mmCIF file of C-alpha atoms and ligand atoms in Angstrom:
data_model
loop_
_atom_site.group_PDB
_atom_site.id
_atom_site.type_symbol
_atom_site.label_atom_id
_atom_site.label_comp_id
_atom_site.label_asym_id
_atom_site.label_seq_id
_atom_site.Cartn_x
_atom_site.Cartn_y
_atom_site.Cartn_z
ATOM 1 C CA MET X 1 68.738 16.059 82.757
ATOM 2 C CA LYS X 2 68.198 12.688 84.352
ATOM 3 C CA ARG X 3 70.377 11.213 82.041
ATOM 4 C CA TRP X 4 73.563 13.600 82.076
ATOM 5 C CA MET X 5 73.927 13.222 85.782
ATOM 6 C CA GLY X 6 77.198 11.922 86.964
ATOM 7 C CA LYS X 7 77.766 8.798 90.130
ATOM 8 C CA MET X 8 78.655 11.217 94.066
ATOM 9 C CA GLY X 9 82.079 10.253 93.616
ATOM 10 C CA SER X 10 83.022 11.794 90.412
ATOM 11 C CA MET X 11 81.127 15.106 91.394
ATOM 12 C CA VAL X 12 82.577 15.093 94.490
ATOM 13 C CA ALA X 13 85.715 14.517 92.108
ATOM 14 C CA LEU X 14 85.120 17.005 89.870
ATOM 15 C CA ALA X 15 84.664 19.735 92.914
ATOM 16 C CA LEU X 16 88.094 19.287 93.813
ATOM 17 C CA SER X 17 89.625 19.767 90.056
ATOM 18 C CA ILE X 18 87.760 23.086 89.950
ATOM 19 C CA THR X 19 88.854 23.465 92.900
ATOM 20 C CA LEU X 20 92.678 23.290 91.281
ATOM 21 C CA LEU X 21 91.647 24.321 88.241
ATOM 22 C CA GLY X 22 90.170 27.407 89.439
ATOM 23 C CA ALA X 23 92.878 28.866 91.250
ATOM 24 C CA CYS X 24 95.814 28.219 88.661
ATOM 25 C CA SER X 25 93.398 30.433 86.036
ATOM 26 C CA ASN X 26 92.727 33.931 86.660
ATOM 27 C CA GLY X 27 96.054 35.406 85.562
ATOM 28 C CA GLY X 28 96.618 36.705 82.032
ATOM 29 C CA ASP X 29 94.403 36.221 78.875
ATOM 30 C CA ALA X 30 91.098 35.545 80.559
ATOM 31 C CA PRO X 31 88.192 34.969 77.738
ATOM 32 C CA LYS X 32 85.093 37.917 77.954
ATOM 33 C CA GLU X 33 82.270 36.546 79.813
ATOM 34 C CA THR X 34 78.829 38.683 79.298
ATOM 35 C CA ASP X 35 75.412 37.875 80.455
ATOM 36 C CA SER X 36 72.556 37.978 78.377
ATOM 37 C CA ALA X 37 72.467 42.040 78.684
ATOM 38 C CA GLY X 38 76.022 41.620 77.598
ATOM 39 C CA ASN X 39 77.138 43.115 80.528
ATOM 40 C CA PRO X 40 80.169 41.654 82.489
ATOM 41 C CA GLY X 41 80.207 39.128 84.589
ATOM 42 C CA GLY X 42 76.964 37.226 84.766
ATOM 43 C CA SER X 43 73.650 37.832 87.428
ATOM 44 C CA SER X 44 74.546 35.284 90.204
ATOM 45 C CA ALA X 45 69.933 34.148 89.977
ATOM 46 C CA LYS X 46 69.156 31.310 89.231
ATOM 47 C CA SER X 47 65.830 32.012 87.673
ATOM 48 C CA SER X 48 65.629 30.569 84.190
ATOM 49 C CA ILE X 49 67.119 27.409 81.938
ATOM 50 C CA VAL X 50 71.159 29.064 82.985
ATOM 51 C CA LEU X 51 72.892 28.551 79.358
ATOM 52 C CA GLY X 52 76.750 28.600 79.049
ATOM 53 C CA PHE X 53 77.749 29.001 75.265
ATOM 54 C CA SER X 54 81.216 29.882 73.983
ATOM 55 C CA GLN X 55 81.894 31.628 71.189
ATOM 56 C CA VAL X 56 84.934 31.718 68.380
ATOM 57 C CA GLY X 57 85.651 34.834 68.612
ATOM 58 C CA ALA X 58 84.613 37.794 66.414
ATOM 59 C CA GLU X 59 86.762 37.008 62.988
ATOM 60 C CA SER X 60 84.208 37.010 60.215
ATOM 61 C CA GLY X 61 81.338 38.345 59.505
ATOM 62 C CA TRP X 62 79.654 35.230 59.998
ATOM 63 C CA ARG X 63 80.861 35.309 63.350
ATOM 64 C CA THR X 64 79.531 38.945 64.176
ATOM 65 C CA ALA X 65 76.056 36.840 62.974
ATOM 66 C CA ASN X 66 76.445 33.870 64.526
ATOM 67 C CA THR X 67 76.682 35.768 68.143
ATOM 68 C CA LYS X 68 74.097 37.909 66.929
ATOM 69 C CA SER X 69 70.666 35.496 66.286
ATOM 70 C CA ILE X 70 72.372 33.202 69.526
ATOM 71 C CA GLN X 71 72.233 36.791 72.133
ATOM 72 C CA GLU X 72 68.783 37.383 70.313
ATOM 73 C CA SER X 73 67.598 33.232 70.758
ATOM 74 C CA ALA X 74 68.331 32.946 73.843
ATOM 75 C CA LYS X 75 66.808 36.448 75.286
ATOM 76 C CA GLU X 76 63.362 35.533 72.787
ATOM 77 C CA ALA X 77 63.597 32.096 75.492
ATOM 78 C CA GLY X 78 63.381 33.884 78.357
ATOM 79 C CA PHE X 79 67.313 31.472 79.315
ATOM 80 C CA THR X 80 69.939 33.222 81.431
ATOM 81 C CA LEU X 81 72.750 33.339 78.665
ATOM 82 C CA LYS X 82 76.630 33.660 79.718
ATOM 83 C CA PHE X 83 79.077 34.153 77.036
ATOM 84 C CA SER X 84 82.303 33.661 76.563
ATOM 85 C CA ASP X 85 84.552 35.438 73.806
ATOM 86 C CA ALA X 86 87.449 33.187 73.223
ATOM 87 C CA GLN X 87 88.848 35.410 70.912
ATOM 88 C CA GLN X 88 89.814 32.368 69.034
ATOM 89 C CA LYS X 89 91.487 31.081 71.046
ATOM 90 C CA GLN X 90 91.259 27.119 71.791
ATOM 91 C CA GLU X 91 93.220 27.701 76.170
ATOM 92 C CA ASN X 92 90.546 30.461 76.740
ATOM 93 C CA GLN X 93 87.380 28.063 75.739
ATOM 94 C CA ILE X 94 88.560 25.826 77.719
ATOM 95 C CA LYS X 95 88.559 28.753 81.122
ATOM 96 C CA ALA X 96 85.181 29.265 79.831
ATOM 97 C CA LEU X 97 83.461 25.833 79.974
ATOM 98 C CA ARG X 98 85.548 25.094 83.522
ATOM 99 C CA SER X 99 84.341 28.507 84.201
ATOM 100 C CA PHE X 100 81.167 26.675 83.649
ATOM 101 C CA ILE X 101 81.554 24.093 85.187
ATOM 102 C CA GLN X 102 82.129 25.572 88.629
ATOM 103 C CA GLN X 103 79.028 28.121 87.993
ATOM 104 C CA LYS X 104 76.665 24.434 87.310
ATOM 105 C CA VAL X 105 74.778 26.481 84.033
ATOM 106 C CA ASP X 106 72.015 23.414 83.724
ATOM 107 C CA VAL X 107 74.325 23.330 79.706
ATOM 108 C CA ILE X 108 76.957 24.208 78.548
ATOM 109 C CA SER X 109 77.086 25.249 74.319
ATOM 110 C CA PHE X 110 80.304 26.133 72.483
ATOM 111 C CA SER X 111 82.369 26.633 69.056
ATOM 112 C CA PRO X 112 85.244 25.008 69.301
ATOM 113 C CA VAL X 113 88.052 25.996 67.613
ATOM 114 C CA VAL X 114 90.173 23.841 65.810
ATOM 115 C CA GLU X 115 88.925 20.162 66.219
ATOM 116 C CA SER X 116 91.624 17.996 68.435
ATOM 117 C CA GLY X 117 91.912 18.256 72.390
ATOM 118 C CA TRP X 118 88.755 18.702 74.014
ATOM 119 C CA ASP X 119 88.648 15.527 76.032
ATOM 120 C CA THR X 120 89.520 15.946 78.724
ATOM 121 C CA VAL X 121 86.902 18.700 80.035
ATOM 122 C CA LEU X 122 84.493 17.770 78.441
ATOM 123 C CA LYS X 123 84.700 14.036 80.125
ATOM 124 C CA GLU X 124 84.450 16.774 83.327
ATOM 125 C CA ALA X 125 81.898 17.934 81.917
ATOM 126 C CA LYS X 126 80.198 15.086 81.709
ATOM 127 C CA ASP X 127 80.854 13.827 85.416
ATOM 128 C CA ALA X 128 79.888 17.508 86.953
ATOM 129 C CA GLY X 129 76.539 16.614 85.287
ATOM 130 C CA ILE X 130 76.071 19.623 82.414
ATOM 131 C CA PRO X 131 75.056 18.052 79.001
ATOM 132 C CA VAL X 132 77.475 19.990 76.606
ATOM 133 C CA VAL X 133 75.565 20.858 72.462
ATOM 134 C CA LEU X 134 78.287 21.349 69.752
ATOM 135 C CA THR X 135 77.442 24.103 68.074
ATOM 136 C CA ASP X 136 78.582 25.373 64.385
ATOM 137 C CA ARG X 137 82.002 23.200 64.380
ATOM 138 C CA ALA X 138 82.590 19.626 66.137
ATOM 139 C CA VAL X 139 85.037 17.752 68.078
ATOM 140 C CA ASP X 140 87.610 14.770 66.899
ATOM 141 C CA SER X 141 86.466 13.343 69.969
ATOM 142 C CA LYS X 142 85.977 9.382 69.441
ATOM 143 C CA ASP X 143 83.785 9.498 72.042
ATOM 144 C CA SER X 144 80.565 10.706 71.418
ATOM 145 C CA SER X 145 78.782 10.396 75.165
ATOM 146 C CA LEU X 146 80.846 13.496 75.250
ATOM 147 C CA TYR X 147 78.307 16.018 73.551
ATOM 148 C CA VAL X 148 74.673 15.295 73.251
ATOM 149 C CA THR X 149 74.997 16.394 69.857
ATOM 150 C CA PHE X 150 75.993 18.231 67.141
ATOM 151 C CA LEU X 151 73.942 21.499 65.836
ATOM 152 C CA GLY X 152 75.735 22.936 62.219
ATOM 153 C CA SER X 153 76.769 22.467 58.638
ATOM 154 C CA ASP X 154 78.269 19.948 56.663
ATOM 155 C CA PHE X 155 82.172 21.364 55.662
ATOM 156 C CA VAL X 156 82.748 18.486 54.095
ATOM 157 C CA GLU X 157 79.415 19.123 51.238
ATOM 158 C CA GLU X 158 81.082 22.971 50.930
ATOM 159 C CA GLY X 159 83.461 21.758 50.281
ATOM 160 C CA ARG X 160 82.254 19.452 47.560
ATOM 161 C CA LYS X 161 80.632 22.884 46.595
ATOM 162 C CA ALA X 162 82.846 24.684 45.802
ATOM 163 C CA GLY X 163 84.989 22.089 43.721
ATOM 164 C CA GLN X 164 81.862 21.126 41.824
ATOM 165 C CA TRP X 165 81.176 24.283 39.942
ATOM 166 C CA LEU X 166 84.846 24.897 39.289
ATOM 167 C CA VAL X 167 84.651 21.689 37.435
ATOM 168 C CA ASP X 168 81.605 22.811 35.815
ATOM 169 C CA GLN X 169 83.275 25.299 34.452
ATOM 170 C CA TYR X 170 86.166 24.309 33.087
ATOM 171 C CA LYS X 171 85.073 20.670 31.613
ATOM 172 C CA ASP X 172 86.592 21.625 28.040
ATOM 173 C CA ALA X 173 89.802 23.345 29.488
ATOM 174 C CA THR X 174 92.256 22.014 27.508
ATOM 175 C CA GLU X 175 94.963 23.517 29.890
ATOM 176 C CA GLU X 176 95.830 24.204 33.991
ATOM 177 C CA VAL X 177 93.889 26.028 35.884
ATOM 178 C CA ASN X 178 96.148 26.937 38.806
ATOM 179 C CA ILE X 179 93.999 27.439 42.335
ATOM 180 C CA VAL X 180 95.224 29.209 45.115
ATOM 181 C CA GLU X 181 94.018 28.450 48.513
ATOM 182 C CA LEU X 182 92.510 30.730 51.643
ATOM 183 C CA GLN X 183 92.274 27.945 54.089
ATOM 184 C CA GLY X 184 90.739 29.123 57.822
ATOM 185 C CA THR X 185 92.017 28.712 60.897
ATOM 186 C CA THR X 186 94.511 26.260 61.000
ATOM 187 C CA GLY X 187 92.959 22.988 62.806
ATOM 188 C CA SER X 188 89.165 24.055 62.896
ATOM 189 C CA ALA X 189 86.062 21.586 61.016
ATOM 190 C CA PRO X 190 85.179 23.985 58.658
ATOM 191 C CA ALA X 191 89.326 24.552 57.411
ATOM 192 C CA ASN X 192 89.797 20.388 57.793
ATOM 193 C CA ASP X 193 85.821 19.964 55.844
ATOM 194 C CA ARG X 194 85.851 21.999 52.993
ATOM 195 C CA MET X 195 89.555 21.366 51.773
ATOM 196 C CA ALA X 196 89.224 17.974 52.002
ATOM 197 C CA GLY X 197 85.781 17.881 49.896
ATOM 198 C CA PHE X 198 87.459 20.426 47.472
ATOM 199 C CA ALA X 199 89.698 18.091 46.477
ATOM 200 C CA GLU X 200 88.263 15.640 46.402
ATOM 201 C CA VAL X 201 85.490 16.930 43.712
ATOM 202 C CA ILE X 202 88.501 18.686 41.686
ATOM 203 C CA ALA X 203 91.133 15.260 42.258
ATOM 204 C CA GLY X 204 88.694 14.084 38.591
ATOM 205 C CA ASN X 205 90.758 16.627 36.651
ATOM 206 C CA PRO X 206 93.663 17.059 36.347
ATOM 207 C CA ASN X 207 93.826 20.135 34.423
ATOM 208 C CA LEU X 208 93.044 21.257 37.446
ATOM 209 C CA LYS X 209 95.947 22.063 39.658
ATOM 210 C CA VAL X 210 96.444 23.574 43.597
ATOM 211 C CA ILE X 211 98.954 25.593 43.040
ATOM 212 C CA ALA X 212 99.210 27.051 46.762
ATOM 213 C CA SER X 213 97.237 26.866 49.893
ATOM 214 C CA GLN X 214 98.223 28.139 52.893
ATOM 215 C CA THR X 215 95.716 30.215 56.094
ATOM 216 C CA GLY X 216 94.628 33.579 56.187
ATOM 217 C CA ASP X 217 92.327 32.315 59.472
ATOM 218 C CA PHE X 218 89.265 33.519 58.327
ATOM 219 C CA THR X 219 90.313 37.161 58.396
ATOM 220 C CA ARG X 220 89.891 40.351 55.705
ATOM 221 C CA ALA X 221 93.243 41.224 56.429
ATOM 222 C CA LYS X 222 95.548 38.263 57.071
ATOM 223 C CA GLY X 223 94.079 37.247 53.963
ATOM 224 C CA LYS X 224 94.635 40.390 51.339
ATOM 225 C CA GLU X 225 98.202 39.349 53.361
ATOM 226 C CA VAL X 226 98.025 36.373 52.150
ATOM 227 C CA MET X 227 96.913 37.809 48.523
ATOM 228 C CA GLN X 228 99.765 39.538 48.279
ATOM 229 C CA ALA X 229 102.282 36.706 48.796
ATOM 230 C CA PHE X 230 100.181 33.843 46.446
ATOM 231 C CA LEU X 231 100.478 36.829 43.324
ATOM 232 C CA LYS X 232 104.409 38.128 44.211
ATOM 233 C CA ALA X 233 104.689 34.544 44.395
ATOM 234 C CA HIS X 234 103.253 32.883 40.652
ATOM 235 C CA LYS X 235 102.780 34.901 37.270
ATOM 236 C CA LYS X 236 99.803 32.654 36.945
ATOM 237 C CA ILE X 237 96.721 33.180 38.796
ATOM 238 C CA ASP X 238 94.123 31.214 37.532
ATOM 239 C CA VAL X 239 91.336 29.900 40.271
ATOM 240 C CA LEU X 240 91.055 31.489 44.138
ATOM 241 C CA TYR X 241 89.180 29.206 46.683
ATOM 242 C CA ALA X 242 88.994 31.504 50.016
ATOM 243 C CA HIS X 243 87.481 29.447 52.505
ATOM 244 C CA ASN X 244 84.701 32.360 53.688
ATOM 245 C CA ASP X 245 83.774 35.587 52.129
ATOM 246 C CA ASP X 246 86.611 37.845 54.666
ATOM 247 C CA MET X 247 89.294 36.195 52.820
ATOM 248 C CA ALA X 248 88.112 36.145 49.548
ATOM 249 C CA LEU X 249 86.979 40.109 50.411
ATOM 250 C CA GLY X 250 90.225 40.757 51.265
ATOM 251 C CA ALA X 251 91.940 39.623 48.923
ATOM 252 C CA ILE X 252 89.690 41.166 46.183
ATOM 253 C CA GLN X 253 92.338 43.985 47.896
ATOM 254 C CA ALA X 254 95.081 42.406 46.810
ATOM 255 C CA ILE X 255 93.788 41.737 43.890
ATOM 256 C CA GLU X 256 92.356 44.856 42.618
ATOM 257 C CA ALA X 257 95.792 46.373 44.192
ATOM 258 C CA ALA X 258 98.069 44.506 41.434
ATOM 259 C CA GLY X 259 95.960 45.443 38.718
ATOM 260 C CA LEU X 260 93.917 42.672 38.054
ATOM 261 C CA LYS X 261 89.680 42.671 37.728
ATOM 262 C CA PRO X 262 88.673 39.751 40.361
ATOM 263 C CA GLY X 263 85.823 36.817 38.932
ATOM 264 C CA VAL X 264 87.449 38.354 35.693
ATOM 265 C CA ASP X 265 90.939 37.992 35.730
ATOM 266 C CA ILE X 266 91.209 35.746 38.493
ATOM 267 C CA LYS X 267 87.641 33.937 39.830
ATOM 268 C CA ILE X 268 87.021 33.811 43.246
ATOM 269 C CA ILE X 269 84.760 31.113 45.031
ATOM 270 C CA SER X 270 83.688 31.715 48.384
ATOM 271 C CA VAL X 271 81.283 30.540 51.815
ATOM 272 C CA ASP X 272 79.385 32.139 53.502
ATOM 273 C CA ALA X 273 77.136 34.690 51.438
ATOM 274 C CA VAL X 274 77.218 37.306 54.298
ATOM 275 C CA LYS X 275 75.852 40.342 53.345
ATOM 276 C CA ASP X 276 79.432 41.972 51.826
ATOM 277 C CA GLY X 277 80.003 38.927 50.575
ATOM 278 C CA MET X 278 76.733 39.273 48.167
ATOM 279 C CA GLN X 279 77.356 42.197 48.074
ATOM 280 C CA ALA X 280 81.022 41.721 45.579
ATOM 281 C CA ALA X 281 79.733 38.271 43.530
ATOM 282 C CA SER X 282 76.575 40.592 42.590
ATOM 283 C CA GLU X 283 79.021 42.926 41.695
ATOM 284 C CA GLY X 284 81.194 40.096 39.195
ATOM 285 C CA LYS X 285 84.014 40.065 42.360
ATOM 286 C CA ILE X 286 82.825 36.731 43.596
ATOM 287 C CA ASN X 287 81.859 33.932 40.986
ATOM 288 C CA PHE X 288 80.307 31.661 43.565
ATOM 289 C CA ILE X 289 79.405 30.414 46.708
ATOM 290 C CA VAL X 290 78.710 27.770 49.248
ATOM 291 C CA GLU X 291 76.157 29.840 51.983
ATOM 292 C CA CYS X 292 76.938 28.518 55.545
ATOM 293 C CA ASN X 293 74.503 29.604 57.262
ATOM 294 C CA PRO X 294 74.671 31.482 61.454
ATOM 295 C CA LEU X 295 71.511 31.845 62.218
ATOM 296 C CA LEU X 296 71.883 28.997 64.551
ATOM 297 C CA GLY X 297 70.136 30.399 67.378
ATOM 298 C CA PRO X 298 67.100 29.352 67.030
ATOM 299 C CA GLN X 299 67.254 25.463 66.640
ATOM 300 C CA LEU X 300 69.850 25.762 69.366
ATOM 301 C CA MET X 301 67.757 26.954 72.248
ATOM 302 C CA ASP X 302 64.687 24.519 70.911
ATOM 303 C CA ILE X 303 67.729 21.830 71.513
ATOM 304 C CA VAL X 304 68.888 23.490 75.081
ATOM 305 C CA GLN X 305 64.954 23.462 75.834
ATOM 306 C CA SER X 306 64.027 19.245 74.909
ATOM 307 C CA VAL X 307 67.519 18.555 76.647
ATOM 308 C CA VAL X 308 66.137 20.534 80.171
ATOM 309 C CA ASP X 309 63.657 18.008 79.518
ATOM 310 C CA ASP X 310 65.173 14.463 79.076
ATOM 311 C CA LYS X 311 63.670 14.908 75.373
ATOM 312 C CA ALA X 312 65.404 12.772 72.889
ATOM 313 C CA VAL X 313 67.597 15.362 70.802
ATOM 314 C CA GLU X 314 69.194 13.875 66.954
ATOM 315 C CA ALA X 315 73.290 13.330 67.383
ATOM 316 C CA ARG X 316 74.017 15.162 64.528
ATOM 317 C CA ILE X 317 70.823 18.432 63.127
ATOM 318 C CA VAL X 318 72.550 18.608 59.971
ATOM 319 C CA VAL X 319 71.804 23.129 58.459
ATOM 320 C CA ASP X 320 69.688 23.147 54.986
ATOM 321 C CA GLU X 321 72.089 25.283 53.082
ATOM 322 C CA THR X 322 72.309 27.070 48.919
ATOM 323 C CA THR X 323 74.874 28.377 46.991
ATOM 324 C CA PHE X 324 74.641 31.266 44.435
ATOM 325 C CA THR X 325 76.231 32.183 41.673
ATOM 326 C CA SER X 326 76.866 36.167 41.031
ATOM 327 C CA GLU X 327 73.129 36.088 39.332
ATOM 328 C CA GLN X 328 71.916 34.824 42.051
ATOM 329 C CA ALA X 329 73.753 36.386 44.709
ATOM 330 C CA LYS X 330 72.327 39.753 42.885
ATOM 331 C CA GLN X 331 68.560 39.153 43.201
ATOM 332 C CA ALA X 332 69.096 37.952 46.645
ATOM 333 C CA LEU X 333 71.061 40.562 48.236
ATOM 334 C CA PRO X 334 68.072 42.853 49.238
ATOM 335 C CA GLU X 335 66.942 40.355 51.009
ATOM 336 C CA ARG X 336 69.602 38.718 52.815
ATOM 337 C CA GLN X 337 69.248 38.973 56.447
ATOM 338 C CA TYR X 338 73.374 39.043 58.445
HETATM 339 O O1 AHR V 1 83.116 27.898 61.295
HETATM 340 C C1 AHR V 1 82.241 28.476 60.202
HETATM 341 C C2 AHR V 1 83.204 29.691 60.298
HETATM 342 O O2 AHR V 1 83.988 30.316 60.421
HETATM 343 C C3 AHR V 1 83.133 30.042 58.878
HETATM 344 O O3 AHR V 1 82.188 29.637 57.678
HETATM 345 C C4 AHR V 1 83.490 31.593 58.461
HETATM 346 O O4 AHR V 1 83.121 33.384 58.151
HETATM 347 C C5 AHR V 1 84.060 32.377 60.019
HETATM 348 O O5 AHR V 1 84.573 31.969 60.679
#
């Protein structure tokens, strides 16, 4: 980790700033930290590589599968995992990262809840000589020296795949096709990028119109609530584009409660391909799912090991993903792991 060791002067400054920050971060709604075995706190013995991981929360089926993959892979690799759940709050993630710096973990990894606002804490990690690996979601920092690599999906491409399916379905349409969009968490990379990729592809087809677009925060409850409001406000909705399966599943409940048939009266496109989403697709309630793979744990542990061994790591590692029509979902469902 030689290349990550900061200069002595900056480390002293960091130690001072951490003491001050630590002093004012004790109250309130602190992130929950657990060790590899899921116990509160975590052990102080430093016998193996210590990885501090700050997770977004538990907002979706995707997130649950991602957390499981990281915890199991850390255990398998023999690493000591300090796991912190930010409960969808950036302030909690920043507190967790500062706590990892204070504990002098070997590597920090996190999935940033939103894209902006990370430079200060990332500089603190850099000055402390602790390498940072981004997983799942990116940050919009201009200074790429603040992290070693970003392992995760290409969310813009996912949005493009969703848009392309729609363009193909409606290539002969002569009337306007009204689309409603359920966005992910405001300011998050997947919400920004899935919206952008989709908009880019449908832009060439003037019949495809996004008539409403609102956040459902990647949760089932919010997806249902926002879809209810869309149904009240708009008489003719032809297509729902949901940025994840959980919001699509919530929206399906709202559509059925309104006496309409999901997948038939309103075509549905979503992202993730978790088991519940694939089940709905196999029943024809979701027409098309763009896969987003949550099983990042094994690759993350390989990266952590390479970083500790001071081996070169690619600056961007993109995850391989596919798409599913209803028919393909039916076939893939029995083998689906998550
Ligand atoms: O960052 C990945 C996204 O976050 C998943 O698509 C969504 O389900 C999750 O909450």
